[in-house]
C-alpha cells in the first residue's frame, strides 16, 4: 500500500482531512439502525484487506501528523504519560509487540533487526534509526512505553492484573474522549468504568472483567466505541475542557456538516507475555458529517441512531446540546429507505 | 484424528530431546515444526499439551520450565503417575524423540507480582517446574528471591545440583528421608515487609504453607499459589447438554470437559485444573450428587448446585442437565 502522509492539524486552524480512500475505510460503528450499549467484543483477527481491520495495528494517512500532535500534548503536559514503577517490564512488552507487528505489517516503513538483546529499529516516516539494548532503559531516550508511544497513533493504557482485578497503572493518553489518565491512574476496572449509565445495571462490567482476567496470549480481542466531537480535535481531555467545551455552543444546523465529527475508537486488548499485563490500545478515527454522508447508507443510519438514542446515553456522550442541530442536518440525507445489514458501505 | 471443536490457536511442535531427570521424571524439549520463534512467556506460565492417544484426545497442562526469553524451544518435566488418567503415562511410554505434538499458547495463572520487594518461593516435588522459570527470570532482572524446596530424597529430587550450582545460598533443599523439614514459621517471621510468597506442590503442602502464612497475618494479596488438579477418575455417568441437544457419556478416566469436547461441542477452558474459572457451566437440573473438585467456586456455590466446573468435577446419580 502506498499512501502519502497528510500534513494537518488537530487544533487551531484544524486542517485535518480524510481522503476518499480514508472515508471509504472509516470504521463506521453501527451494524443496524439503533444503538444499545453491550459487550460487543470479538476476536481481533485480520479481515477485509484495506480496512482498518487488516493489520493488528493500523497505520494510516494521519500517522505523521497525529504523532506530531502527541508530541505537542506531552510537551505541554508531561503527566499524560505515566507509569508506576512496577510497570516497566510491561512497557518493554509493549515496545516489542508494536515493533514486531509494525515491521511485519508495513515493511516499507518499519524495520526491526534483533541480534540477541541488541535491537536496531528503523522508522522511515519519522526518520528514526536507533540501536538499543532490550530491557535496558538507559539505552533509550525515554522509558520503553513512552519511546514507542511517541511513534504510535492512538492512546494506550497498560493494565496490571492482580487480586482478581485489573489496575490502570501506566499509559500514554493524549487523544482521549473526555477521561483523564492523571485521574484514573492506579484505579481498578470497576472504578474507572464508574460513570457509564445503564451498563452497571446490566452487569456488563462484571462479565467483561471476568472475560479480561482470562484473556489469553495470542488471542487479542477488539471492540468499537463512539462519540461525537466538535472539530477534529484529538485532545478532548478534561484537563483542557476550557478549550473545547465552549465549541458546542457554536454548532448550528447550517454548519453541523462541517463542524461535527463522528469519533470512533477501535479498542483492542492484548495479553502481554513477560509482565502478564494487558495492553489496551484506543485508536481514534475522526470523520466530518459532510464526509460521512457521502456514503448514503451511513448518512441514513447515523440519523436514525442519533434520533432514537436514549437521553441518558446522549447525555453521557456529551451530545445533548448539539443533537438537535445534528439531527436537522442529517435528516436531509435520510429518505427513509431501508439500509443493508452490517457496517460497510454498499 | 479425534474430533475437537476447540478453535483456539495451536502450536505444532516436534519432540527433540527426552532426558531422564529422576527415575520418575522425564524432561521433554519441544521445537516448533515451522521453525518460527515460539511465543515469549513469563515464569509461572503453562501450556496445554495435546496427545492423540488412539480415539482419545488428551489435554494436560504442564508448566514451562525453560528460560522465559528463549523462543527456540520449550521444556517441560513430567512425572510418571501410574494411578492417573493416562496423560503422564502416554508422555513417558509413547512419546519419543521425533514425536509430533500440539501445544496451546502459554497461559500464565501463576505470575510473578512485580510490586514485591522480595520473592519467597516454596516448591514440593514436581511443583519445582514453574519455579525454575520464575527464578531464571528473577535472577535476570536482579530481583531478591529465595527458594525452599521439599523433596522425598536426594535421588528423587529433580534438578537439585543444577539449583545448588546456579543459585547457591538462595536455594534451601529439604530431604524428607533425612528428616529435614522446612522451618516454615521461623522463615515466614523473618521476611522483610513487602515480601510475596509463591507455592507450588502437593495439595497438603500448599495448604500448610498458605494457612500458616495467613495465621501469621500475611495479607492475602501477597500469597500466590498454583493449584493444578488432575481430573480425578470415577464411575461413568451420563450428561444431557441442553443447548446442544445432545446426551453424552463420561467415561471413568475421562473428565466431563473432555467428554463434552469429544462430542464436538465447543467449551471454554484455560487451566483444565479447576483453578481459573473459565469452564464454568450452568447446571439446569440434576438428580444425584455433584462431585465438585475445583478450587474456583465458593463453598456456597458448591452447595447451591447451580454451577459446575467440568474440567475436574464429576457426577453420580440419575440425571445431570447442563446449559451447554
Ligand atoms: S478450565 Fe480452569 S477451572 Fe476449568
JSON list of C-alpha atoms and ligand atoms in Angstrom, two decimals, chain B residues 109 257 268-280 294-296 309-312, ligand 1:
[
{"chain": "B", "resi": 109, "resn": "UNK", "atom": "CA", "xyz": [-2.17, -18.24, 36.04]},
{"chain": "B", "resi": 257, "resn": "UNK", "atom": "CA", "xyz": [-14.93, -31.38, 29.78]},
{"chain": "B", "resi": 268, "resn": "UNK", "atom": "CA", "xyz": [-14.22, -22.79, 27.04]},
{"chain": "B", "resi": 269, "resn": "UNK", "atom": "CA", "xyz": [-11.23, -23.73, 29.18]},
{"chain": "B", "resi": 270, "resn": "UNK", "atom": "CA", "xyz": [-7.83, -22.42, 30.26]},
{"chain": "B", "resi": 271, "resn": "UNK", "atom": "CA", "xyz": [-6.21, -24.34, 33.09]},
{"chain": "B", "resi": 272, "resn": "UNK", "atom": "CA", "xyz": [-8.04, -27.67, 32.88]},
{"chain": "B", "resi": 273, "resn": "UNK", "atom": "CA", "xyz": [-7.25, -27.90, 36.56]},
{"chain": "B", "resi": 274, "resn": "UNK", "atom": "CA", "xyz": [-10.17, -26.32, 38.43]},
{"chain": "B", "resi": 275, "resn": "UNK", "atom": "CA", "xyz": [-8.40, -23.04, 39.12]},
{"chain": "B", "resi": 276, "resn": "UNK", "atom": "CA", "xyz": [-9.16, -20.40, 36.51]},
{"chain": "B", "resi": 277, "resn": "UNK", "atom": "CA", "xyz": [-12.94, -20.32, 36.28]},
{"chain": "B", "resi": 278, "resn": "UNK", "atom": "CA", "xyz": [-13.03, -20.29, 32.50]},
{"chain": "B", "resi": 279, "resn": "UNK", "atom": "CA", "xyz": [-15.02, -23.53, 32.07]},
{"chain": "B", "resi": 280, "resn": "UNK", "atom": "CA", "xyz": [-17.83, -22.54, 34.49]},
{"chain": "B", "resi": 294, "resn": "UNK", "atom": "CA", "xyz": [-12.46, -27.39, 41.76]},
{"chain": "B", "resi": 295, "resn": "UNK", "atom": "CA", "xyz": [-10.79, -24.56, 43.66]},
{"chain": "B", "resi": 296, "resn": "UNK", "atom": "CA", "xyz": [-12.75, -21.89, 41.89]},
{"chain": "B", "resi": 309, "resn": "UNK", "atom": "CA", "xyz": [-16.51, -26.74, 36.63]},
{"chain": "B", "resi": 310, "resn": "UNK", "atom": "CA", "xyz": [-16.46, -29.64, 34.14]},
{"chain": "B", "resi": 311, "resn": "UNK", "atom": "CA", "xyz": [-12.65, -29.74, 33.80]},
{"chain": "B", "resi": 312, "resn": "UNK", "atom": "CA", "xyz": [-12.30, -31.51, 37.17]},
{"chain": "C", "resi": 1, "resn": "LIG", "atom": "S1", "xyz": [-10.66, -24.86, 32.86]},
{"chain": "C", "resi": 1, "resn": "LIG", "atom": "FE1", "xyz": [-9.91, -23.70, 34.53]},
{"chain": "C", "resi": 1, "resn": "LIG", "atom": "S2", "xyz": [-11.41, -24.13, 36.04]},
{"chain": "C", "resi": 1, "resn": "LIG", "atom": "FE2", "xyz": [-11.96, -25.43, 34.44]}
]
